[in-house]
CSV table of N, CA and C in Angstrom, one decimal:
chain,number,residue,atom,x,y,z
A,865,UNK,N,-28.6,-37.5,11.3
A,865,UNK,CA,-27.6,-36.7,10.6
A,865,UNK,C,-26.8,-37.7,9.7
A,866,UNK,N,-26.6,-37.1,8.4
A,866,UNK,CA,-25.8,-37.9,7.5
A,866,UNK,C,-24.4,-37.4,7.3
A,867,UNK,N,-23.5,-38.3,7.2
A,867,UNK,CA,-22.0,-37.8,7.1
A,867,UNK,C,-21.8,-37.4,5.6
A,868,UNK,N,-21.1,-36.4,5.5
A,868,UNK,CA,-20.9,-35.8,4.2
A,868,UNK,C,-20.0,-36.9,3.4
A,869,UNK,N,-20.4,-37.1,2.1
A,869,UNK,CA,-19.6,-38.1,1.3
A,869,UNK,C,-19.2,-37.5,0.1
A,870,UNK,N,-17.9,-38.0,-0.4
A,870,UNK,CA,-17.3,-37.4,-1.5
A,870,UNK,C,-17.5,-38.4,-2.7
A,871,UNK,N,-17.5,-38.1,-3.9
A,871,UNK,CA,-17.7,-39.1,-4.9
A,871,UNK,C,-16.3,-39.8,-5.0
A,872,UNK,N,-16.6,-41.2,-5.2
A,872,UNK,CA,-15.5,-42.1,-5.1
A,872,UNK,C,-14.7,-42.2,-6.5
A,873,UNK,N,-13.4,-42.2,-6.6
A,873,UNK,CA,-12.6,-42.3,-7.8
A,873,UNK,C,-12.8,-43.6,-8.5
A,874,UNK,N,-13.3,-44.7,-7.8
A,874,UNK,CA,-13.6,-46.0,-8.5
A,874,UNK,C,-15.0,-46.0,-8.9
A,875,UNK,N,-15.2,-46.6,-10.1
A,875,UNK,CA,-16.6,-46.8,-10.5
A,875,UNK,C,-17.5,-47.7,-9.7
A,876,UNK,N,-16.8,-48.9,-9.2
A,876,UNK,CA,-17.5,-49.8,-8.5
A,876,UNK,C,-17.0,-50.0,-7.0
A,877,UNK,N,-17.0,-48.8,-6.4
A,877,UNK,CA,-16.6,-48.7,-5.0
A,877,UNK,C,-17.5,-49.7,-4.0
A,878,UNK,N,-18.7,-49.5,-4.3
A,878,UNK,CA,-19.7,-50.3,-3.3
A,878,UNK,C,-19.5,-51.8,-3.6
A,879,UNK,N,-19.2,-52.3,-4.7
A,879,UNK,CA,-19.1,-53.6,-4.9
A,879,UNK,C,-17.8,-54.2,-4.4
A,880,UNK,N,-16.8,-53.4,-4.5
A,880,UNK,CA,-15.5,-53.7,-3.9
A,880,UNK,C,-15.6,-53.8,-2.4
A,881,UNK,N,-16.3,-52.9,-1.7
A,881,UNK,CA,-16.4,-52.8,-0.4
A,881,UNK,C,-17.3,-54.2,0.1
A,882,UNK,N,-18.2,-54.6,-0.7
A,882,UNK,CA,-19.1,-55.7,-0.2
A,882,UNK,C,-18.1,-57.0,-0.5
A,883,UNK,N,-17.4,-56.9,-1.6
A,883,UNK,CA,-16.6,-58.4,-1.5
A,883,UNK,C,-15.4,-58.2,-0.6
A,884,UNK,N,-15.0,-57.1,-0.2
A,884,UNK,CA,-14.1,-57.0,1.0
A,884,UNK,C,-14.7,-57.6,2.3
A,885,UNK,N,-15.7,-57.1,2.6
A,885,UNK,CA,-16.6,-57.5,3.7
A,885,UNK,C,-16.8,-59.1,3.7
A,886,UNK,N,-17.2,-59.7,2.5
A,886,UNK,CA,-17.4,-60.9,2.4
A,886,UNK,C,-16.0,-61.7,2.7
A,887,UNK,N,-14.9,-61.4,2.0
A,887,UNK,CA,-13.7,-61.9,2.4
A,887,UNK,C,-13.1,-61.8,3.8
A,888,UNK,N,-13.5,-60.7,4.4
A,888,UNK,CA,-13.1,-60.5,5.9
A,888,UNK,C,-13.9,-61.4,6.6
A,889,UNK,N,-15.2,-61.7,6.4
A,889,UNK,CA,-16.0,-62.6,7.1
A,889,UNK,C,-15.5,-64.1,6.9
A,890,UNK,N,-15.2,-64.4,5.6
A,890,UNK,CA,-14.8,-65.7,5.6
A,890,UNK,C,-13.5,-66.1,6.2
A,891,UNK,N,-12.6,-65.0,6.3
A,891,UNK,CA,-11.3,-65.3,6.9
A,891,UNK,C,-11.5,-65.2,8.5
A,892,UNK,N,-12.6,-64.6,9.0
A,892,UNK,CA,-12.8,-64.6,10.4
A,892,UNK,C,-13.3,-65.9,10.7
A,893,UNK,N,-14.3,-66.7,9.9
A,893,UNK,CA,-14.9,-67.8,10.2
A,893,UNK,C,-13.7,-69.0,10.1
A,894,UNK,N,-12.8,-68.7,9.2
A,894,UNK,CA,-11.7,-69.7,9.1
A,894,UNK,C,-10.8,-69.7,10.3
A,895,UNK,N,-10.6,-68.5,10.8
A,895,UNK,CA,-9.8,-68.4,12.0
A,895,UNK,C,-10.5,-69.0,13.2
A,896,UNK,N,-11.8,-68.8,13.4
A,896,UNK,CA,-12.7,-69.5,14.4
A,896,UNK,C,-12.7,-71.0,14.2
A,897,UNK,N,-12.8,-71.5,13.1
A,897,UNK,CA,-12.7,-73.0,12.7
A,897,UNK,C,-11.4,-73.4,13.3
A,898,UNK,N,-10.2,-72.9,12.8
A,898,UNK,CA,-8.9,-73.3,13.2
A,898,UNK,C,-8.7,-73.3,14.8
A,899,UNK,N,-9.2,-72.4,15.5
A,899,UNK,CA,-9.1,-72.2,16.9
A,899,UNK,C,-9.9,-73.4,17.6
A,900,UNK,N,-11.0,-73.7,17.1
A,900,UNK,CA,-11.9,-74.7,17.4
A,900,UNK,C,-11.3,-76.1,17.4
A,901,UNK,N,-10.8,-76.3,16.2
A,901,UNK,CA,-10.1,-77.6,15.9
A,901,UNK,C,-8.7,-77.7,16.5
A,902,UNK,N,-8.2,-76.7,17.0
A,902,UNK,CA,-6.9,-76.7,17.6
A,902,UNK,C,-7.0,-77.2,19.1
A,903,UNK,N,-8.2,-76.6,19.8
A,903,UNK,CA,-8.2,-77.0,21.3
A,903,UNK,C,-9.1,-78.2,21.6
A,904,UNK,N,-10.4,-78.4,20.9
A,904,UNK,CA,-11.2,-79.5,21.1
A,904,UNK,C,-11.8,-79.8,19.9
A,905,UNK,N,-11.3,-80.6,19.1
A,905,UNK,CA,-11.9,-80.9,17.9
A,905,UNK,C,-13.2,-81.7,17.8
A,906,UNK,N,-13.4,-82.6,18.9
A,906,UNK,CA,-14.7,-83.4,18.8
A,906,UNK,C,-15.8,-82.4,19.1
A,907,UNK,N,-15.6,-81.3,19.7
A,907,UNK,CA,-16.8,-80.5,20.0
A,907,UNK,C,-17.3,-79.7,18.6
A,908,UNK,N,-16.5,-79.8,17.6
A,908,UNK,CA,-16.9,-79.3,16.4
A,908,UNK,C,-17.3,-80.5,15.5
A,909,UNK,N,-16.6,-81.5,15.4
A,909,UNK,CA,-16.8,-82.6,14.5
A,909,UNK,C,-18.1,-83.5,14.9
A,910,UNK,N,-18.3,-83.7,16.3
A,910,UNK,CA,-19.3,-84.5,16.8
A,910,UNK,C,-20.6,-84.0,16.5
A,911,UNK,N,-21.0,-82.6,16.6
A,911,UNK,CA,-22.3,-82.2,16.2
A,911,UNK,C,-22.5,-82.3,14.7
A,912,UNK,N,-21.6,-82.1,13.8
A,912,UNK,CA,-21.5,-82.2,12.3
A,912,UNK,C,-21.9,-83.4,12.0
A,913,UNK,N,-21.2,-84.5,12.6
A,913,UNK,CA,-21.4,-85.9,12.2
A,913,UNK,C,-22.9,-86.2,12.7
A,914,UNK,N,-23.3,-85.8,14.0
A,914,UNK,CA,-24.5,-86.0,14.4
A,914,UNK,C,-25.7,-85.7,13.6
A,915,UNK,N,-25.5,-84.5,13.0
A,915,UNK,CA,-26.5,-83.7,12.0
A,915,UNK,C,-26.5,-84.7,10.8
A,916,UNK,N,-25.4,-85.1,10.2
A,916,UNK,CA,-25.4,-86.0,8.9
A,916,UNK,C,-26.1,-87.3,9.3
A,917,UNK,N,-25.9,-87.8,10.5
A,917,UNK,CA,-26.6,-89.0,10.9
A,917,UNK,C,-28.1,-88.9,10.9
A,918,UNK,N,-28.6,-87.8,11.7
A,918,UNK,CA,-30.0,-87.5,11.8
A,918,UNK,C,-30.7,-87.3,10.5
A,919,UNK,N,-30.0,-86.5,9.5
A,919,UNK,CA,-30.4,-86.1,8.3
A,919,UNK,C,-30.6,-87.5,7.4
A,920,UNK,N,-29.7,-88.4,7.6
A,920,UNK,CA,-29.9,-89.7,7.0
A,920,UNK,C,-31.0,-90.4,7.4
A,921,UNK,N,-31.2,-90.4,8.8
A,921,UNK,CA,-32.3,-91.2,9.4
A,921,UNK,C,-33.6,-90.6,9.0
A,922,UNK,N,-33.6,-89.1,8.8
A,922,UNK,CA,-35.0,-88.6,8.5
A,922,UNK,C,-35.2,-89.0,7.1
A,923,UNK,N,-34.1,-88.8,6.2
A,923,UNK,CA,-34.4,-89.3,4.7
A,923,UNK,C,-34.8,-90.7,4.6
A,924,UNK,N,-34.2,-91.6,5.5
A,924,UNK,CA,-34.6,-93.0,5.4
A,924,UNK,C,-36.0,-93.3,5.8
A,925,UNK,N,-36.3,-92.6,6.9
A,925,UNK,CA,-37.8,-92.8,7.3
A,925,UNK,C,-38.8,-92.2,6.4
A,926,UNK,N,-38.3,-91.1,5.7
A,926,UNK,CA,-39.4,-90.6,4.7
A,926,UNK,C,-39.6,-91.5,3.6
A,927,UNK,N,-38.3,-92.1,3.0
A,927,UNK,CA,-38.4,-92.8,1.7
A,927,UNK,C,-39.0,-94.3,2.1
A,928,UNK,N,-38.8,-94.7,3.4
A,928,UNK,CA,-39.3,-96.1,3.7
A,928,UNK,C,-40.8,-96.0,3.9
A,929,UNK,N,-41.3,-94.9,4.4
A,929,UNK,CA,-42.8,-94.7,4.6
A,929,UNK,C,-43.3,-94.5,3.1
A,930,UNK,N,-42.6,-93.7,2.4
A,930,UNK,CA,-43.2,-93.3,1.1
A,930,UNK,C,-43.0,-94.5,0.1
A,931,UNK,N,-41.9,-95.2,-0.3
A,931,UNK,CA,-41.7,-96.1,-1.2
A,931,UNK,C,-41.2,-97.5,-0.5
A,932,UNK,N,-40.9,-97.6,0.6
A,932,UNK,CA,-40.3,-98.9,1.2
A,932,UNK,C,-39.0,-99.3,0.8
A,933,UNK,N,-38.3,-98.4,0.6
A,933,UNK,CA,-36.8,-98.7,0.2
A,933,UNK,C,-35.9,-97.8,0.9
A,934,UNK,N,-34.5,-98.4,0.8
A,934,UNK,CA,-33.4,-97.6,1.4
A,934,UNK,C,-32.8,-96.8,0.2
A,935,UNK,N,-32.6,-95.5,0.2
A,935,UNK,CA,-32.1,-95.0,-0.9
A,935,UNK,C,-30.6,-94.7,-0.7
A,936,UNK,N,-29.9,-94.3,-1.8
A,936,UNK,CA,-28.6,-94.0,-1.9
A,936,UNK,C,-28.2,-92.8,-1.0
A,937,UNK,N,-29.1,-91.9,-1.0
A,937,UNK,CA,-28.9,-90.6,-0.2
A,937,UNK,C,-28.9,-90.7,1.2
A,938,UNK,N,-29.6,-91.8,1.8
A,938,UNK,CA,-29.5,-92.2,3.2
A,938,UNK,C,-28.1,-92.6,3.5
A,939,UNK,N,-27.8,-93.7,2.7
A,939,UNK,CA,-26.4,-94.4,3.0
A,939,UNK,C,-25.3,-93.4,2.7
A,940,UNK,N,-25.5,-92.3,2.1
A,940,UNK,CA,-24.4,-91.3,1.7
A,940,UNK,C,-24.3,-90.6,2.8
A,941,UNK,N,-25.4,-90.2,3.4
A,941,UNK,CA,-25.4,-89.3,4.6
A,941,UNK,C,-24.9,-90.0,5.8
A,942,UNK,N,-25.2,-91.3,6.0
A,942,UNK,CA,-24.8,-92.0,7.1
A,942,UNK,C,-23.2,-92.3,6.9
A,943,UNK,N,-22.8,-92.4,5.7
A,943,UNK,CA,-21.3,-92.7,5.4
A,943,UNK,C,-20.5,-91.3,5.8
A,944,UNK,N,-21.1,-90.2,5.3
A,944,UNK,CA,-20.5,-88.9,5.7
A,944,UNK,C,-20.5,-88.6,7.2
A,945,UNK,N,-21.5,-89.2,7.9
A,945,UNK,CA,-21.4,-89.1,9.4
A,945,UNK,C,-20.3,-89.8,10.0
A,946,UNK,N,-20.1,-91.0,9.5
A,946,UNK,CA,-19.0,-91.9,10.1
A,946,UNK,C,-17.6,-91.2,9.7
A,947,UNK,N,-17.5,-90.7,8.4
A,947,UNK,CA,-16.2,-90.3,8.0
A,947,UNK,C,-15.9,-88.9,8.9
A,948,UNK,N,-16.8,-88.2,8.9
A,948,UNK,CA,-16.7,-86.8,9.7
A,948,UNK,C,-16.3,-87.2,11.2
A,949,UNK,N,-16.9,-88.1,11.7
A,949,UNK,CA,-16.7,-88.6,13.2
A,949,UNK,C,-15.2,-89.2,13.3
A,950,UNK,N,-14.9,-89.8,12.2
A,950,UNK,CA,-13.4,-90.5,12.2
A,950,UNK,C,-12.4,-89.4,12.0
A,951,UNK,N,-12.6,-88.5,11.3
A,951,UNK,CA,-11.8,-87.4,11.1
A,951,UNK,C,-11.6,-86.5,12.3
A,952,UNK,N,-12.6,-86.4,13.1
A,952,UNK,CA,-12.6,-85.8,14.5
A,952,UNK,C,-11.9,-86.5,15.3
A,953,UNK,N,-12.0,-87.9,15.4
A,953,UNK,CA,-11.1,-88.7,16.3
A,953,UNK,C,-9.7,-88.6,16.1
A,954,UNK,N,-9.4,-88.6,14.7
A,954,UNK,CA,-8.0,-88.3,14.4
A,954,UNK,C,-7.5,-87.1,14.8
A,955,UNK,N,-8.4,-86.0,14.4
A,955,UNK,CA,-7.9,-84.6,15.0
A,955,UNK,C,-7.8,-84.6,16.5
A,956,UNK,N,-8.5,-85.3,17.1
A,956,UNK,CA,-8.4,-85.3,18.6
A,956,UNK,C,-7.2,-85.9,19.0
A,957,UNK,N,-6.7,-87.1,18.4
A,957,UNK,CA,-5.5,-87.7,18.8
A,957,UNK,C,-4.3,-86.7,18.4
A,958,UNK,N,-4.3,-86.1,17.3
A,958,UNK,CA,-3.3,-85.2,16.9
A,958,UNK,C,-3.1,-84.1,18.0
A,959,UNK,N,-4.2,-83.5,18.2
A,959,UNK,CA,-4.2,-82.6,19.4
A,959,UNK,C,-3.7,-83.1,20.6
A,960,UNK,N,-4.0,-84.1,21.2
A,960,UNK,CA,-3.5,-84.9,22.4
A,960,UNK,C,-1.9,-85.0,22.2
A,961,UNK,N,-1.5,-85.6,21.1
A,961,UNK,CA,0.0,-85.7,20.9
A,961,UNK,C,0.7,-84.6,21.0
A,962,UNK,N,0.1,-83.4,20.3
A,962,UNK,CA,0.7,-82.0,20.3
A,962,UNK,C,0.8,-81.6,21.8
A,963,UNK,N,-0.1,-81.6,22.5
A,963,UNK,CA,-0.1,-81.1,23.9
A,963,UNK,C,0.7,-81.9,24.7
A,964,UNK,N,0.7,-83.3,24.5
A,964,UNK,CA,1.7,-84.1,25.3
A,964,UNK,C,3.0,-83.9,25.1
A,965,UNK,N,3.4,-83.6,23.8
A,965,UNK,CA,4.8,-83.2,23.4
A,965,UNK,C,5.1,-81.8,24.1
A,966,UNK,N,4.3,-80.9,24.1
A,966,UNK,CA,4.7,-79.6,24.5
A,966,UNK,C,4.8,-79.5,26.2
A,967,UNK,N,3.8,-80.2,26.9
A,967,UNK,CA,3.8,-80.1,28.4
A,967,UNK,C,4.2,-81.2,29.0
């Protein structure tokens, strides 16, 4: 059974609904990210850091076997892993200070 539809007064109503859904989904994911970083930041930052490290290791092994060299991309991924991990540690310390001050 189909619902009765009326013609839309806007010419691009379907495009507007799609962009609204995309904006709503992005806002929802941003809220989830904020909540995750508010309560336990390392649960979010540590897997991302580990992912960067593993990707760097895979890239290094591939290029070492193929050409016998260490590429810039491997070092960039390892650097990103360290930076993300350190940001997670700082975020964890800020969260601990916030809860210590409140409670």
